[in-house]
């Protein structure tokens, strides 16, 4: 791997959304998020992902699409 790892996250629900938010926050990956749910895609594109809990809340705006971009990827989360 040279430079930032290329990461594909398939699905932006409870697990994929949390992982995508953390990766987008640290900006340490070439991140690609894919969702087949048009409502999720619209909300994430408009409002981003907000995580709150024990740490201070944060909002990020990761790229999201309905199509898988061409590979290769260093990591894929299904």
mmCIF file with all atom_site columns, N, CA and C in Angstrom:
data_model
loop_
_atom_site.group_PDB
_atom_site.id
_atom_site.type_symbol
_atom_site.label_atom_id
_atom_site.label_alt_id
_atom_site.label_comp_id
_atom_site.label_asym_id
_atom_site.label_entity_id
_atom_site.label_seq_id
_atom_site.pdbx_PDB_ins_code
_atom_site.Cartn_x
_atom_site.Cartn_y
_atom_site.Cartn_z
_atom_site.occupancy
_atom_site.B_iso_or_equiv
_atom_site.pdbx_formal_charge
_atom_site.auth_seq_id
_atom_site.auth_comp_id
_atom_site.auth_asym_id
_atom_site.auth_atom_id
_atom_site.pdbx_PDB_model_num
ATOM 1   N N  . UNK A 1 1  ? 0.832   -1.174 0.000  1.00 0.00 ? 1  UNK A N  1
ATOM 2   C CA . UNK A 1 1  ? 0.000   0.000  0.000  1.00 0.00 ? 1  UNK A CA 1
ATOM 3   C C  . UNK A 1 1  ? 0.882   1.244  0.000  1.00 0.00 ? 1  UNK A C  1
ATOM 4   N N  . UNK A 1 2  ? 0.584   2.135  -0.916 1.00 0.00 ? 2  UNK A N  1
ATOM 5   C CA . UNK A 1 2  ? 1.289   3.407  -0.899 1.00 0.00 ? 2  UNK A CA 1
ATOM 6   C C  . UNK A 1 2  ? 0.270   4.514  -0.672 1.00 0.00 ? 2  UNK A C  1
ATOM 7   N N  . UNK A 1 3  ? 0.576   5.465  0.173  1.00 0.00 ? 3  UNK A N  1
ATOM 8   C CA . UNK A 1 3  ? -0.372  6.523  0.487  1.00 0.00 ? 3  UNK A CA 1
ATOM 9   C C  . UNK A 1 3  ? -1.487  6.014  1.373  1.00 0.00 ? 3  UNK A C  1
ATOM 10  N N  . UNK A 1 4  ? -2.647  6.637  1.241  1.00 0.00 ? 4  UNK A N  1
ATOM 11  C CA . UNK A 1 4  ? -3.801  6.239  2.047  1.00 0.00 ? 4  UNK A CA 1
ATOM 12  C C  . UNK A 1 4  ? -4.397  4.938  1.508  1.00 0.00 ? 4  UNK A C  1
ATOM 13  N N  . UNK A 1 5  ? -4.827  4.040  2.403  1.00 0.00 ? 5  UNK A N  1
ATOM 14  C CA . UNK A 1 5  ? -5.483  2.819  1.937  1.00 0.00 ? 5  UNK A CA 1
ATOM 15  C C  . UNK A 1 5  ? -6.838  3.162  1.304  1.00 0.00 ? 5  UNK A C  1
ATOM 16  N N  . UNK A 1 6  ? -7.182  2.428  0.287  1.00 0.00 ? 6  UNK A N  1
ATOM 17  C CA . UNK A 1 6  ? -8.468  2.603  -0.385 1.00 0.00 ? 6  UNK A CA 1
ATOM 18  C C  . UNK A 1 6  ? -9.466  1.666  0.287  1.00 0.00 ? 6  UNK A C  1
ATOM 19  N N  . UNK A 1 7  ? -10.542 2.250  0.859  1.00 0.00 ? 7  UNK A N  1
ATOM 20  C CA . UNK A 1 7  ? -11.486 1.491  1.673  1.00 0.00 ? 7  UNK A CA 1
ATOM 21  C C  . UNK A 1 7  ? -12.889 1.591  1.064  1.00 0.00 ? 7  UNK A C  1
ATOM 22  N N  . UNK A 1 8  ? -13.545 0.441  0.924  1.00 0.00 ? 8  UNK A N  1
ATOM 23  C CA . UNK A 1 8  ? -14.925 0.364  0.459  1.00 0.00 ? 8  UNK A CA 1
ATOM 24  C C  . UNK A 1 8  ? -15.792 -0.135 1.600  1.00 0.00 ? 8  UNK A C  1
ATOM 25  N N  . UNK A 1 9  ? -16.851 0.599  1.910  1.00 0.00 ? 9  UNK A N  1
ATOM 26  C CA . UNK A 1 9  ? -17.820 0.168  2.920  1.00 0.00 ? 9  UNK A CA 1
ATOM 27  C C  . UNK A 1 9  ? -19.141 -0.052 2.208  1.00 0.00 ? 9  UNK A C  1
ATOM 28  N N  . UNK A 1 10 ? -19.613 -1.292 2.238  1.00 0.00 ? 10 UNK A N  1
ATOM 29  C CA . UNK A 1 10 ? -20.879 -1.658 1.608  1.00 0.00 ? 10 UNK A CA 1
ATOM 30  C C  . UNK A 1 10 ? -21.973 -1.597 2.671  1.00 0.00 ? 10 UNK A C  1
ATOM 31  N N  . UNK A 1 11 ? -22.813 -0.588 2.583  1.00 0.00 ? 11 UNK A N  1
ATOM 32  C CA . UNK A 1 11 ? -23.890 -0.416 3.545  1.00 0.00 ? 11 UNK A CA 1
ATOM 33  C C  . UNK A 1 11 ? -23.549 0.673  4.539  1.00 0.00 ? 11 UNK A C  1
ATOM 34  N N  . UNK A 1 12 ? -24.531 1.485  4.854  1.00 0.00 ? 12 UNK A N  1
ATOM 35  C CA . UNK A 1 12 ? -24.297 2.617  5.744  1.00 0.00 ? 12 UNK A CA 1
ATOM 36  C C  . UNK A 1 12 ? -25.311 2.581  6.884  1.00 0.00 ? 12 UNK A C  1
ATOM 37  N N  . UNK A 1 13 ? -25.476 1.401  7.474  1.00 0.00 ? 13 UNK A N  1
ATOM 38  C CA . UNK A 1 13 ? -26.378 1.237  8.613  1.00 0.00 ? 13 UNK A CA 1
ATOM 39  C C  . UNK A 1 13 ? -25.633 1.413  9.916  1.00 0.00 ? 13 UNK A C  1
ATOM 40  N N  . UNK A 1 14 ? -26.028 0.645  10.914 1.00 0.00 ? 14 UNK A N  1
ATOM 41  C CA . UNK A 1 14 ? -25.470 0.772  12.255 1.00 0.00 ? 14 UNK A CA 1
ATOM 42  C C  . UNK A 1 14 ? -23.979 0.528  12.335 1.00 0.00 ? 14 UNK A C  1
ATOM 43  N N  . UNK A 1 15 ? -23.478 -0.462 11.632 1.00 0.00 ? 15 UNK A N  1
ATOM 44  C CA . UNK A 1 15 ? -22.043 -0.756 11.681 1.00 0.00 ? 15 UNK A CA 1
ATOM 45  C C  . UNK A 1 15 ? -21.297 0.021  10.603 1.00 0.00 ? 15 UNK A C  1
ATOM 46  N N  . UNK A 1 16 ? -21.753 -0.079 9.367  1.00 0.00 ? 16 UNK A N  1
ATOM 47  C CA . UNK A 1 16 ? -21.082 0.618  8.269  1.00 0.00 ? 16 UNK A CA 1
ATOM 48  C C  . UNK A 1 16 ? -21.052 2.118  8.469  1.00 0.00 ? 16 UNK A C  1
ATOM 49  N N  . UNK A 1 17 ? -22.138 2.679  8.999  1.00 0.00 ? 17 UNK A N  1
ATOM 50  C CA . UNK A 1 17 ? -22.190 4.113  9.235  1.00 0.00 ? 17 UNK A CA 1
ATOM 51  C C  . UNK A 1 17 ? -21.210 4.574  10.301 1.00 0.00 ? 17 UNK A C  1
ATOM 52  N N  . UNK A 1 18 ? -21.073 3.795  11.369 1.00 0.00 ? 18 UNK A N  1
ATOM 53  C CA . UNK A 1 18 ? -20.130 4.136  12.440 1.00 0.00 ? 18 UNK A CA 1
ATOM 54  C C  . UNK A 1 18 ? -18.691 4.054  11.930 1.00 0.00 ? 18 UNK A C  1
ATOM 55  N N  . UNK A 1 19 ? -18.366 2.979  11.223 1.00 0.00 ? 19 UNK A N  1
ATOM 56  C CA . UNK A 1 19 ? -17.010 2.830  10.686 1.00 0.00 ? 19 UNK A CA 1
ATOM 57  C C  . UNK A 1 19 ? -16.722 3.943  9.685  1.00 0.00 ? 19 UNK A C  1
ATOM 58  N N  . UNK A 1 20 ? -17.678 4.224  8.803  1.00 0.00 ? 20 UNK A N  1
ATOM 59  C CA . UNK A 1 20 ? -17.488 5.295  7.813  1.00 0.00 ? 20 UNK A CA 1
ATOM 60  C C  . UNK A 1 20 ? -17.277 6.645  8.488  1.00 0.00 ? 20 UNK A C  1
ATOM 61  N N  . UNK A 1 21 ? -18.045 6.924  9.535  1.00 0.00 ? 21 UNK A N  1
ATOM 62  C CA . UNK A 1 21 ? -17.908 8.202  10.230 1.00 0.00 ? 21 UNK A CA 1
ATOM 63  C C  . UNK A 1 21 ? -16.525 8.350  10.853 1.00 0.00 ? 21 UNK A C  1
ATOM 64  N N  . UNK A 1 22 ? -16.042 7.292  11.503 1.00 0.00 ? 22 UNK A N  1
ATOM 65  C CA . UNK A 1 22 ? -14.714 7.380  12.124 1.00 0.00 ? 22 UNK A CA 1
ATOM 66  C C  . UNK A 1 22 ? -13.616 7.516  11.074 1.00 0.00 ? 22 UNK A C  1
ATOM 67  N N  . UNK A 1 23 ? -13.708 6.757  9.985  1.00 0.00 ? 23 UNK A N  1
ATOM 68  C CA . UNK A 1 23 ? -12.690 6.873  8.935  1.00 0.00 ? 23 UNK A CA 1
ATOM 69  C C  . UNK A 1 23 ? -12.733 8.247  8.273  1.00 0.00 ? 23 UNK A C  1
ATOM 70  N N  . UNK A 1 24 ? -13.931 8.775  8.047  1.00 0.00 ? 24 UNK A N  1
ATOM 71  C CA . UNK A 1 24 ? -14.037 10.110 7.452  1.00 0.00 ? 24 UNK A CA 1
ATOM 72  C C  . UNK A 1 24 ? -13.494 11.173 8.394  1.00 0.00 ? 24 UNK A C  1
ATOM 73  N N  . UNK A 1 25 ? -13.686 10.970 9.686  1.00 0.00 ? 25 UNK A N  1
ATOM 74  C CA . UNK A 1 25 ? -13.211 11.958 10.666 1.00 0.00 ? 25 UNK A CA 1
ATOM 75  C C  . UNK A 1 25 ? -11.687 12.046 10.695 1.00 0.00 ? 25 UNK A C  1
ATOM 76  N N  . UNK A 1 26 ? -11.019 10.914 10.677 1.00 0.00 ? 26 UNK A N  1
ATOM 77  C CA . UNK A 1 26 ? -9.554  10.937 10.753 1.00 0.00 ? 26 UNK A CA 1
ATOM 78  C C  . UNK A 1 26 ? -8.904  11.200 9.408  1.00 0.00 ? 26 UNK A C  1
ATOM 79  N N  . UNK A 1 27 ? -9.681  11.110 8.338  1.00 0.00 ? 27 UNK A N  1
ATOM 80  C CA . UNK A 1 27 ? -9.197  11.387 6.980  1.00 0.00 ? 27 UNK A CA 1
ATOM 81  C C  . UNK A 1 27 ? -7.916  10.629 6.662  1.00 0.00 ? 27 UNK A C  1
ATOM 82  N N  . UNK A 1 28 ? -7.889  9.374  7.076  1.00 0.00 ? 28 UNK A N  1
ATOM 83  C CA . UNK A 1 28 ? -6.690  8.557  6.883  1.00 0.00 ? 28 UNK A CA 1
ATOM 84  C C  . UNK A 1 28 ? -6.919  7.446  5.867  1.00 0.00 ? 28 UNK A C  1
ATOM 85  N N  . UNK A 1 29 ? -7.975  7.585  5.041  1.00 0.00 ? 29 UNK A N  1
ATOM 86  C CA . UNK A 1 29 ? -8.282  6.569  4.043  1.00 0.00 ? 29 UNK A CA 1
ATOM 87  C C  . UNK A 1 29 ? -8.953  7.232  2.846  1.00 0.00 ? 29 UNK A C  1
ATOM 88  N N  . UNK A 1 30 ? -8.790  6.621  1.689  1.00 0.00 ? 30 UNK A N  1
ATOM 89  C CA . UNK A 1 30 ? -9.528  6.999  0.491  1.00 0.00 ? 30 UNK A CA 1
ATOM 90  C C  . UNK A 1 30 ? -10.844 6.233  0.596  1.00 0.00 ? 30 UNK A C  1
ATOM 91  N N  . UNK A 1 31 ? -11.866 6.877  1.159  1.00 0.00 ? 31 UNK A N  1
ATOM 92  C CA . UNK A 1 31 ? -13.085 6.221  1.602  1.00 0.00 ? 31 UNK A CA 1
ATOM 93  C C  . UNK A 1 31 ? -14.164 6.251  0.531  1.00 0.00 ? 31 UNK A C  1
ATOM 94  N N  . UNK A 1 32 ? -14.815 5.097  0.327  1.00 0.00 ? 32 UNK A N  1
ATOM 95  C CA . UNK A 1 32 ? -15.943 4.965  -0.594 1.00 0.00 ? 32 UNK A CA 1
ATOM 96  C C  . UNK A 1 32 ? -17.055 4.232  0.149  1.00 0.00 ? 32 UNK A C  1
ATOM 97  N N  . UNK A 1 33 ? -18.219 4.882  0.281  1.00 0.00 ? 33 UNK A N  1
ATOM 98  C CA . UNK A 1 33 ? -19.364 4.293  0.970  1.00 0.00 ? 33 UNK A CA 1
ATOM 99  C C  . UNK A 1 33 ? -20.460 4.053  -0.061 1.00 0.00 ? 33 UNK A C  1
ATOM 100 N N  . UNK A 1 34 ? -21.015 2.832  -0.052 1.00 0.00 ? 34 UNK A N  1
ATOM 101 C CA . UNK A 1 34 ? -22.065 2.461  -0.997 1.00 0.00 ? 34 UNK A CA 1
ATOM 102 C C  . UNK A 1 34 ? -23.305 2.034  -0.226 1.00 0.00 ? 34 UNK A C  1
ATOM 103 N N  . UNK A 1 35 ? -24.466 2.525  -0.669 1.00 0.00 ? 35 UNK A N  1
ATOM 104 C CA . UNK A 1 35 ? -25.740 2.123  -0.073 1.00 0.00 ? 35 UNK A CA 1
ATOM 105 C C  . UNK A 1 35 ? -26.739 1.886  -1.194 1.00 0.00 ? 35 UNK A C  1
ATOM 106 N N  . UNK A 1 36 ? -27.543 0.851  -1.044 1.00 0.00 ? 36 UNK A N  1
ATOM 107 C CA . UNK A 1 36 ? -28.608 0.601  -2.019 1.00 0.00 ? 36 UNK A CA 1
ATOM 108 C C  . UNK A 1 36 ? -29.924 1.223  -1.564 1.00 0.00 ? 36 UNK A C  1
ATOM 109 N N  . UNK A 1 37 ? -29.929 1.863  -0.387 1.00 0.00 ? 37 UNK A N  1
ATOM 110 C CA . UNK A 1 37 ? -31.133 2.469  0.166  1.00 0.00 ? 37 UNK A CA 1
ATOM 111 C C  . UNK A 1 37 ? -31.167 3.959  -0.206 1.00 0.00 ? 37 UNK A C  1
ATOM 112 N N  . UNK A 1 38 ? -32.095 4.365  -1.080 1.00 0.00 ? 38 UNK A N  1
ATOM 113 C CA . UNK A 1 38 ? -32.114 5.767  -1.516 1.00 0.00 ? 38 UNK A CA 1
ATOM 114 C C  . UNK A 1 38 ? -32.380 6.762  -0.398 1.00 0.00 ? 38 UNK A C  1
ATOM 115 N N  . UNK A 1 39 ? -33.150 6.359  0.619  1.00 0.00 ? 39 UNK A N  1
ATOM 116 C CA . UNK A 1 39 ? -33.418 7.268  1.729  1.00 0.00 ? 39 UNK A CA 1
ATOM 117 C C  . UNK A 1 39 ? -32.154 7.527  2.549  1.00 0.00 ? 39 UNK A C  1
ATOM 118 N N  . UNK A 1 40 ? -31.398 6.475  2.815  1.00 0.00 ? 40 UNK A N  1
ATOM 119 C CA . UNK A 1 40 ? -30.136 6.645  3.542  1.00 0.00 ? 40 UNK A CA 1
ATOM 120 C C  . UNK A 1 40 ? -29.180 7.501  2.735  1.00 0.00 ? 40 UNK A C  1
ATOM 121 N N  . UNK A 1 41 ? -29.076 7.217  1.447  1.00 0.00 ? 41 UNK A N  1
ATOM 122 C CA . UNK A 1 41 ? -28.177 8.007  0.592  1.00 0.00 ? 41 UNK A CA 1
ATOM 123 C C  . UNK A 1 41 ? -28.547 9.486  0.639  1.00 0.00 ? 41 UNK A C  1
ATOM 124 N N  . UNK A 1 42 ? -29.840 9.806  0.557  1.00 0.00 ? 42 UNK A N  1
ATOM 125 C CA . UNK A 1 42 ? -30.278 11.201 0.552  1.00 0.00 ? 42 UNK A CA 1
ATOM 126 C C  . UNK A 1 42 ? -29.954 11.895 1.874  1.00 0.00 ? 42 UNK A C  1
ATOM 127 N N  . UNK A 1 43 ? -30.208 11.212 2.983  1.00 0.00 ? 43 UNK A N  1
ATOM 128 C CA . UNK A 1 43 ? -29.953 11.822 4.301  1.00 0.00 ? 43 UNK A CA 1
ATOM 129 C C  . UNK A 1 43 ? -28.451 12.011 4.530  1.00 0.00 ? 43 UNK A C  1
ATOM 130 N N  . UNK A 1 44 ? -27.647 11.009 4.204  1.00 0.00 ? 44 UNK A N  1
ATOM 131 C CA . UNK A 1 44 ? -26.199 11.137 4.406  1.00 0.00 ? 44 UNK A CA 1
ATOM 132 C C  . UNK A 1 44 ? -25.633 12.212 3.496  1.00 0.00 ? 44 UNK A C  1
ATOM 133 N N  . UNK A 1 45 ? -26.091 12.266 2.249  1.00 0.00 ? 45 UNK A N  1
ATOM 134 C CA . UNK A 1 45 ? -25.607 13.307 1.325  1.00 0.00 ? 45 UNK A CA 1
ATOM 135 C C  . UNK A 1 45 ? -25.991 14.700 1.823  1.00 0.00 ? 45 UNK A C  1
ATOM 136 N N  . UNK A 1 46 ? -27.188 14.833 2.384  1.00 0.00 ? 46 UNK A N  1
ATOM 137 C CA . UNK A 1 46 ? -27.660 16.137 2.842  1.00 0.00 ? 46 UNK A CA 1
ATOM 138 C C  . UNK A 1 46 ? -27.101 16.527 4.209  1.00 0.00 ? 46 UNK A C  1
ATOM 139 N N  . UNK A 1 47 ? -27.167 15.577 5.188  1.00 0.00 ? 47 UNK A N  1
ATOM 140 C CA . UNK A 1 47 ? -26.854 15.906 6.578  1.00 0.00 ? 47 UNK A CA 1
ATOM 141 C C  . UNK A 1 47 ? -25.546 15.326 7.086  1.00 0.00 ? 47 UNK A C  1
ATOM 142 N N  . UNK A 1 48 ? -24.972 14.365 6.359  1.00 0.00 ? 48 UNK A N  1
ATOM 143 C CA . UNK A 1 48 ? -23.776 13.685 6.832  1.00 0.00 ? 48 UNK A CA 1
ATOM 144 C C  . UNK A 1 48 ? -24.123 12.637 7.877  1.00 0.00 ? 48 UNK A C  1
ATOM 145 N N  . UNK A 1 49 ? -23.113 12.145 8.544  1.00 0.00 ? 49 UNK A N  1
ATOM 146 C CA . UNK A 1 49 ? -23.268 11.160 9.619  1.00 0.00 ? 49 UNK A CA 1
ATOM 147 C C  . UNK A 1 49 ? -22.889 11.837 10.933 1.00 0.00 ? 49 UNK A C  1
ATOM 148 N N  . UNK A 1 50 ? -23.745 11.716 11.931 1.00 0.00 ? 50 UNK A N  1
ATOM 149 C CA . UNK A 1 50 ? -23.470 12.278 13.250 1.00 0.00 ? 50 UNK A CA 1
ATOM 150 C C  . UNK A 1 50 ? -23.368 11.147 14.251 1.00 0.00 ? 50 UNK A C  1
ATOM 151 N N  . UNK A 1 51 ? -22.275 11.119 14.984 1.00 0.00 ? 51 UNK A N  1
ATOM 152 C CA . UNK A 1 51 ? -22.086 10.141 16.052 1.00 0.00 ? 51 UNK A CA 1
ATOM 153 C C  . UNK A 1 51 ? -22.089 10.877 17.385 1.00 0.00 ? 51 UNK A C  1
ATOM 154 N N  . UNK A 1 52 ? -22.808 10.299 18.338 1.00 0.00 ? 52 UNK A N  1
ATOM 155 C CA . UNK A 1 52 ? -22.815 10.856 19.687 1.00 0.00 ? 52 UNK A CA 1
ATOM 156 C C  . UNK A 1 52 ? -22.813 9.693  20.664 1.00 0.00 ? 52 UNK A C  1
ATOM 157 N N  . UNK A 1 53 ? -22.434 9.977  21.869 1.00 0.00 ? 53 UNK A N  1
ATOM 158 C CA . UNK A 1 53 ? -22.352 8.928  22.881 1.00 0.00 ? 53 UNK A CA 1
ATOM 159 C C  . UNK A 1 53 ? -21.461 9.370  24.008 1.00 0.00 ? 53 UNK A C  1
ATOM 160 N N  . UNK A 1 54 ? -20.477 8.529  24.368 1.00 0.00 ? 54 UNK A N  1
ATOM 161 C CA . UNK A 1 54 ? -19.604 8.850  25.495 1.00 0.00 ? 54 UNK A CA 1
ATOM 162 C C  . UNK A 1 54 ? -18.570 9.913  25.149 1.00 0.00 ? 54 UNK A C  1
ATOM 163 N N  . UNK A 1 55 ? -18.194 10.006 23.885 1.00 0.00 ? 55 UNK A N  1
ATOM 164 C CA . UNK A 1 55 ? -17.237 11.025 23.444 1.00 0.00 ? 55 UNK A CA 1
ATOM 165 C C  . UNK A 1 55 ? -18.024 12.220 22.895 1.00 0.00 ? 55 UNK A C  1
ATOM 166 N N  . UNK A 1 56 ? -17.375 13.364 22.681 1.00 0.00 ? 56 UNK A N  1
ATOM 167 C CA . UNK A 1 56 ? -18.090 14.489 22.080 1.00 0.00 ? 56 UNK A CA 1
ATOM 168 C C  . UNK A 1 56 ? -18.664 14.098 20.716 1.00 0.00 ? 56 UNK A C  1
ATOM 169 N N  . UNK A 1 57 ? -19.880 14.565 20.434 1.00 0.00 ? 57 UNK A N  1
ATOM 170 C CA . UNK A 1 57 ? -20.536 14.273 19.157 1.00 0.00 ? 57 UNK A CA 1
ATOM 171 C C  . UNK A 1 57 ? -19.774 14.945 18.016 1.00 0.00 ? 57 UNK A C  1
ATOM 172 N N  . UNK A 1 58 ? -19.841 14.329 16.842 1.00 0.00 ? 58 UNK A N  1
ATOM 173 C CA . UNK A 1 58 ? -19.254 14.930 15.649 1.00 0.00 ? 58 UNK A CA 1
ATOM 174 C C  . UNK A 1 58 ? -20.062 14.536 14.431 1.00 0.00 ? 58 UNK A C  1
ATOM 175 N N  . UNK A 1 59 ? -19.986 15.372 13.405 1.00 0.00 ? 59 UNK A N  1
ATOM 176 C CA . UNK A 1 59 ? -20.659 15.123 12.137 1.00 0.00 ? 59 UNK A CA 1
ATOM 177 C C  . UNK A 1 59 ? -19.627 15.177 11.024 1.00 0.00 ? 59 UNK A C  1
ATOM 178 N N  . UNK A 1 60 ? -19.708 14.219 10.113 1.00 0.00 ? 60 UNK A N  1
ATOM 179 C CA . UNK A 1 60 ? -18.817 14.171 8.948  1.00 0.00 ? 60 UNK A CA 1
ATOM 180 C C  . UNK A 1 60 ? -19.677 13.957 7.706  1.00 0.00 ? 60 UNK A C  1
ATOM 181 N N  . UNK A 1 61 ? -19.092 14.233 6.573  1.00 0.00 ? 61 UNK A N  1
ATOM 182 C CA . UNK A 1 61 ? -19.799 14.096 5.292  1.00 0.00 ? 61 UNK A CA 1
ATOM 183 C C  . UNK A 1 61 ? -18.993 13.191 4.359  1.00 0.00 ? 61 UNK A C  1
ATOM 184 N N  . UNK A 1 62 ? -19.069 11.878 4.587  1.00 0.00 ? 62 UNK A N  1
ATOM 185 C CA . UNK A 1 62 ? -18.323 10.968 3.708  1.00 0.00 ? 62 UNK A CA 1
ATOM 186 C C  . UNK A 1 62 ? -18.991 10.871 2.337  1.00 0.00 ? 62 UNK A C  1
ATOM 187 N N  . UNK A 1 63 ? -18.219 10.550 1.324  1.00 0.00 ? 63 UNK A N  1
ATOM 188 C CA . UNK A 1 63 ? -18.822 10.339 0.005  1.00 0.00 ? 63 UNK A CA 1
ATOM 189 C C  . UNK A 1 63 ? -19.697 9.092  0.045  1.00 0.00 ? 63 UNK A C  1
ATOM 190 N N  . UNK A 1 64 ? -20.872 9.156  -0.577 1.00 0.00 ? 64 UNK A N  1
ATOM 191 C CA . UNK A 1 64 ? -21.770 8.004  -0.613 1.00 0.00 ? 64 UNK A CA 1
ATOM 192 C C  . UNK A 1 64 ? -22.383 7.913  -2.004 1.00 0.00 ? 64 UNK A C  1
ATOM 193 N N  . UNK A 1 65 ? -22.523 6.694  -2.492 1.00 0.00 ? 65 UNK A N  1
ATOM 194 C CA . UNK A 1 65 ? -23.124 6.486  -3.811 1.00 0.00 ? 65 UNK A CA 1
ATOM 195 C C  . UNK A 1 65 ? -23.861 5.158  -3.832 1.00 0.00 ? 65 UNK A C  1
ATOM 196 N N  . UNK A 1 66 ? -24.582 4.924  -4.911 1.00 0.00 ? 66 UNK A N  1
ATOM 197 C CA . UNK A 1 66 ? -25.315 3.661  -5.066 1.00 0.00 ? 66 UNK A CA 1
ATOM 198 C C  . UNK A 1 66 ? -24.532 2.657  -5.903 1.00 0.00 ? 66 UNK A C  1
ATOM 199 N N  . UNK A 1 67 ? -23.448 3.102  -6.489 1.00 0.00 ? 67 UNK A N  1
ATOM 200 C CA . UNK A 1 67 ? -22.635 2.255  -7.365 1.00 0.00 ? 67 UNK A CA 1
ATOM 201 C C  . UNK A 1 67 ? -21.267 1.983  -6.736 1.00 0.00 ? 67 UNK A C  1
ATOM 202 N N  . UNK A 1 68 ? -20.810 0.755  -6.888 1.00 0.00 ? 68 UNK A N  1
ATOM 203 C CA . UNK A 1 68 ? -19.471 0.403  -6.409 1.00 0.00 ? 68 UNK A CA 1
ATOM 204 C C  . UNK A 1 68 ? -18.455 0.953  -7.406 1.00 0.00 ? 68 UNK A C  1
ATOM 205 N N  . UNK A 1 69 ? -17.530 1.792  -6.942 1.00 0.00 ? 69 UNK A N  1
ATOM 206 C CA . UNK A 1 69 ? -16.498 2.291  -7.855 1.00 0.00 ? 69 UNK A CA 1
ATOM 207 C C  . UNK A 1 69 ? -15.547 1.172  -8.246 1.00 0.00 ? 69 UNK A C  1
ATOM 208 N N  . UNK A 1 70 ? -14.854 1.391  -9.347 1.00 0.00 ? 70 UNK A N  1
ATOM 209 C CA . UNK A 1 70 ? -13.914 0.353  -9.792 1.00 0.00 ? 70 UNK A CA 1
ATOM 210 C C  . UNK A 1 70 ? -12.797 0.184  -8.780 1.00 0.00 ? 70 UNK A C  1
ATOM 211 N N  . UNK A 1 71 ? -12.335 -1.058 -8.617 1.00 0.00 ? 71 UNK A N  1
ATOM 212 C CA . UNK A 1 71 ? -11.277 -1.394 -7.682 1.00 0.00 ? 71 UNK A CA 1
ATOM 213 C C  . UNK A 1 71 ? -9.934  -1.123 -8.270 1.00 0.00 ? 71 UNK A C  1
ATOM 214 N N  . UNK A 1 72 ? -8.918  -1.575 -7.601 1.00 0.00 ? 72 UNK A N  1
ATOM 215 C CA . UNK A 1 72 ? -8.925  -2.421 -6.409 1.00 0.00 ? 72 UNK A CA 1
ATOM 216 C C  . UNK A 1 72 ? -9.037  -1.603 -5.124 1.00 0.00 ? 72 UNK A C  1
ATOM 217 N N  . UNK A 1 73 ? -9.339  -2.324 -4.028 1.00 0.00 ? 73 UNK A N  1
ATOM 218 C CA . UNK A 1 73 ? -9.438  -1.736 -2.711 1.00 0.00 ? 73 UNK A CA 1
ATOM 219 C C  . UNK A 1 73 ? -8.468  -2.463 -1.781 1.00 0.00 ? 73 UNK A C  1
ATOM 220 N N  . UNK A 1 74 ? -7.966  -1.747 -0.811 1.00 0.00 ? 74 UNK A N  1
ATOM 221 C CA . UNK A 1 74 ? -7.105  -2.360 0.187  1.00 0.00 ? 74 UNK A CA 1
ATOM 222 C C  . UNK A 1 74 ? -7.939  -3.061 1.260  1.00 0.00 ? 74 UNK A C  1
ATOM 223 N N  . UNK A 1 75 ? -9.110  -2.493 1.567  1.00 0.00 ? 75 UNK A N  1
ATOM 224 C CA . UNK A 1 75 ? -10.007 -3.064 2.571  1.00 0.00 ? 75 UNK A CA 1
ATOM 225 C C  . UNK A 1 75 ? -11.442 -2.937 2.100  1.00 0.00 ? 75 UNK A C  1
ATOM 226 N N  . UNK A 1 76 ? -12.251 -3.965 2.337  1.00 0.00 ? 76 UNK A N  1
ATOM 227 C CA . UNK A 1 76 ? -13.662 -3.943 2.023  1.00 0.00 ? 76 UNK A CA 1
ATOM 228 C C  . UNK A 1 76 ? -14.430 -4.414 3.247  1.00 0.00 ? 76 UNK A C  1
ATOM 229 N N  . UNK A 1 77 ? -15.394 -3.598 3.695  1.00 0.00 ? 77 UNK A N  1
ATOM 230 C CA . UNK A 1 77 ? -16.249 -3.982 4.820  1.00 0.00 ? 77 UNK A CA 1
ATOM 231 C C  . UNK A 1 77 ? -17.636 -4.246 4.258  1.00 0.00 ? 77 UNK A C  1
ATOM 232 N N  . UNK A 1 78 ? -18.108 -5.491 4.454  1.00 0.00 ? 78 UNK A N  1
ATOM 233 C CA . UNK A 1 78 ? -19.434 -5.859 3.963  1.00 0.00 ? 78 UNK A CA 1
ATOM 234 C C  . UNK A 1 78 ? -20.430 -5.855 5.095  1.00 0.00 ? 78 UNK A C  1
#
